[in-house]
Amino acid sequence: MKGALFITLEGGEGVGKSTNLFFVRKMLEDAGIRVVVTREPGGTALAEKIRLLLLENNDEPVSETAELLLLFAARAQHIQHVIKPALAQGRWVLCDRFTDASYAYQAGGRGMDISMIKWLENKVQGRLRPDLTLLLDAPVEIGMVRANKRSKPDRFELEKQAFFERVRAAYLLRAKQNPQRMKIVNADQPLQKVQDEISTFIKPFL
């Protein structure tokens, strides 16, 4: 078995990240691995407060720059207080979203300058990068139908379909640019088949 690894799950709305996060957790724990399960934005008390600020709907629009900086502020707390300590203790970290989401949502969806995201990534993370990223991918219209059935939409979920098409395209581009780390999982199929695909990507690390 290899040393402690950092695994992330990515994807647009309604692709089944939460369900499959716990599938991966069980798979790792069944293999005798100690796992920390966390999420972004969030993961610490302060980062969860920032998450609420980012997701809530209010009368004051959140500027694109403020959104990006808040995300990385939460990420800085998360890395320092959860991710790095867990990895140092030999525990694997399984995270619902990480910096690929910033490239997808802020660069892809919002059209922000990618160089700003790269600068923040290097400044906040140093050399820390996920060892494996599972990108759950499904057509936007399917994901949105699923997402709308869950609960009242948050600030991001209220965006138009064109926004989420750009997010999806940015995710797929990231996967193409990082084929060793990012593995695309077809989330538009029965759950068992989705999890069979996930298993094929996880097993080489066990």
XYZ file of C-alpha atoms in Angstrom:
206
model
C 0.000 0.000 0.000
C 1.293 3.464 -0.877
C 1.649 6.421 1.492
C -1.190 8.764 2.452
C -2.929 10.127 -0.631
C -5.085 13.139 -1.368
C -8.118 12.213 -3.511
C -10.709 14.682 -4.775
C -14.099 14.331 -6.441
C -15.138 16.973 -8.923
C -18.047 17.670 -11.239
C -20.958 19.965 -11.935
C -24.274 20.076 -10.153
C -26.217 16.866 -9.636
C -23.557 14.415 -10.838
C -23.612 12.332 -7.644
C -20.488 13.504 -5.843
C -21.911 13.065 -2.344
C -23.168 9.538 -2.994
C -19.920 8.429 -4.558
C -17.768 10.178 -1.990
C -19.080 7.792 0.622
C -18.702 4.853 -1.758
C -14.990 5.697 -2.094
C -14.720 6.174 1.667
C -16.118 2.696 2.303
C -13.847 1.198 -0.327
C -10.788 2.725 1.329
C -11.867 1.842 4.859
C -12.569 -1.738 3.796
C -8.942 -1.831 2.637
C -7.820 -0.795 6.114
C -7.056 2.827 5.241
C -7.697 5.657 7.696
C -9.649 8.331 5.826
C -10.570 11.951 6.479
C -13.644 13.001 4.465
C -14.064 16.716 3.910
C -15.393 19.281 1.433
C -14.829 22.639 -0.207
C -15.626 25.319 0.389
C -15.650 24.263 4.028
C -13.885 21.700 6.163
C -13.157 23.923 9.178
C -15.387 26.105 11.351
C -14.216 29.314 9.673
C -14.251 27.825 6.175
C -17.831 26.628 6.712
C -18.836 30.195 7.589
C -17.237 31.369 4.347
C -19.167 28.627 2.549
C -22.429 30.076 3.818
C -21.435 33.534 2.593
C -20.666 32.122 -0.851
C -23.810 30.038 -1.247
C -26.520 32.196 0.288
C -28.746 34.379 -1.862
C -28.826 38.019 -0.778
C -29.444 41.488 -2.152
C -25.772 42.412 -2.449
C -24.194 40.792 -5.509
C -20.892 39.026 -4.859
C -18.213 40.282 -7.231
C -16.223 37.679 -9.160
C -12.990 38.737 -7.478
C -14.538 38.601 -4.003
C -15.931 35.145 -4.777
C -12.538 33.834 -5.853
C -10.704 35.341 -2.869
C -13.258 33.971 -0.413
C -12.863 30.510 -1.933
C -9.101 30.624 -1.530
C -9.382 32.061 1.998
C -11.492 29.046 2.934
C -9.043 26.791 1.111
C -6.079 28.212 3.041
C -7.786 27.371 6.344
C -8.769 23.946 5.078
C -5.252 23.066 3.934
C -3.556 24.249 7.105
C -5.979 22.802 9.633
C -7.330 19.658 7.950
C -5.593 18.443 4.799
C -1.907 18.816 5.654
C -2.237 17.540 9.250
C -4.185 14.480 8.105
C -1.657 13.601 5.408
C 1.207 14.113 7.883
C -0.481 11.609 10.217
C -0.673 9.043 7.425
C -4.409 9.460 6.890
C -5.781 9.667 3.369
C -7.857 12.744 2.533
C -11.014 12.423 0.451
C -12.408 15.811 -0.537
C -15.605 16.933 -2.265
C -14.168 19.566 -4.656
C -10.822 21.352 -4.550
C -8.972 23.806 -6.803
C -10.127 22.209 -10.055
C -13.530 23.637 -9.127
C -12.053 27.148 -9.148
C -10.716 26.597 -12.658
C -14.109 25.234 -13.727
C -16.492 27.649 -11.995
C -14.509 30.872 -11.782
C -12.334 30.614 -14.928
C -14.755 28.552 -17.017
C -18.127 29.676 -15.729
C -17.298 33.281 -14.808
C -14.655 33.825 -17.472
C -12.042 35.027 -14.986
C -8.369 35.315 -15.883
C -6.821 31.898 -15.319
C -3.479 33.451 -14.362
C -5.027 34.857 -11.166
C -6.247 31.404 -10.178
C -2.835 29.882 -10.901
C -1.146 32.532 -8.763
C -3.503 31.908 -5.849
C -3.131 28.153 -6.245
C 0.653 28.388 -5.952
C 0.531 30.922 -3.127
C -2.043 29.092 -1.002
C -1.153 25.469 -1.740
C 2.581 25.474 -2.338
C 3.341 22.029 -3.762
C 0.120 20.439 -2.508
C -1.922 18.899 -5.330
C -4.364 15.971 -5.361
C -2.859 12.582 -6.172
C -6.065 11.488 -7.904
C -9.131 13.401 -9.046
C -12.322 11.640 -10.089
C -14.297 13.890 -12.433
C -17.937 12.826 -12.445
C -19.309 13.983 -15.775
C -22.877 14.109 -17.086
C -24.817 16.347 -19.497
C -25.745 19.615 -17.811
C -29.491 19.214 -18.276
C -29.440 15.844 -16.497
C -27.387 17.160 -13.593
C -29.631 20.187 -13.134
C -32.784 18.062 -13.025
C -31.192 15.956 -10.277
C -29.939 19.008 -8.393
C -33.316 20.756 -8.474
C -34.931 17.742 -6.829
C -32.597 17.906 -3.834
C -33.343 21.211 -2.156
C -33.823 24.939 -2.619
C -31.162 26.131 -5.098
C -28.168 28.048 -3.740
C -26.537 31.073 -5.384
C -24.525 28.965 -7.834
C -27.402 26.656 -8.749
C -29.447 29.677 -9.851
C -27.049 30.309 -12.734
C -28.292 29.720 -16.283
C -27.568 26.549 -18.248
C -24.947 28.319 -20.381
C -22.892 28.933 -17.225
C -22.904 25.235 -16.367
C -22.045 24.287 -19.937
C -18.925 26.435 -19.600
C -18.164 24.822 -16.239
C -18.450 21.355 -17.752
C -16.257 22.292 -20.707
C -13.620 23.708 -18.352
C -13.622 20.529 -16.260
C -13.193 18.362 -19.348
C -10.349 20.578 -20.545
C -8.646 20.245 -17.144
C -8.949 16.469 -17.413
C -7.425 16.544 -20.897
C -4.549 18.677 -19.619
C -3.964 16.469 -16.557
C -4.642 12.902 -17.747
C -2.424 11.191 -15.167
C -4.258 12.779 -12.234
C -7.800 13.422 -13.457
C -9.974 10.465 -14.452
C -13.342 11.029 -16.115
C -16.220 8.933 -14.776
C -19.405 8.742 -16.849
C -22.040 9.775 -14.284
C -24.874 9.462 -16.809
C -25.401 5.741 -16.213
C -26.789 3.485 -13.461
C -25.100 3.964 -10.087
C -23.573 0.485 -10.064
C -21.785 1.145 -13.358
C -20.594 4.528 -12.104
C -19.129 2.871 -9.034
C -17.572 0.087 -11.095
C -15.713 2.771 -13.061
C -14.642 4.502 -9.863
C -13.319 1.210 -8.498
C -11.083 0.711 -11.534
C -9.414 4.072 -10.834
C -9.051 3.550 -7.075
C -7.728 -0.025 -7.045
C -4.256 0.772 -8.468
C -3.632 2.986 -5.407
C -4.470 0.240 -2.895
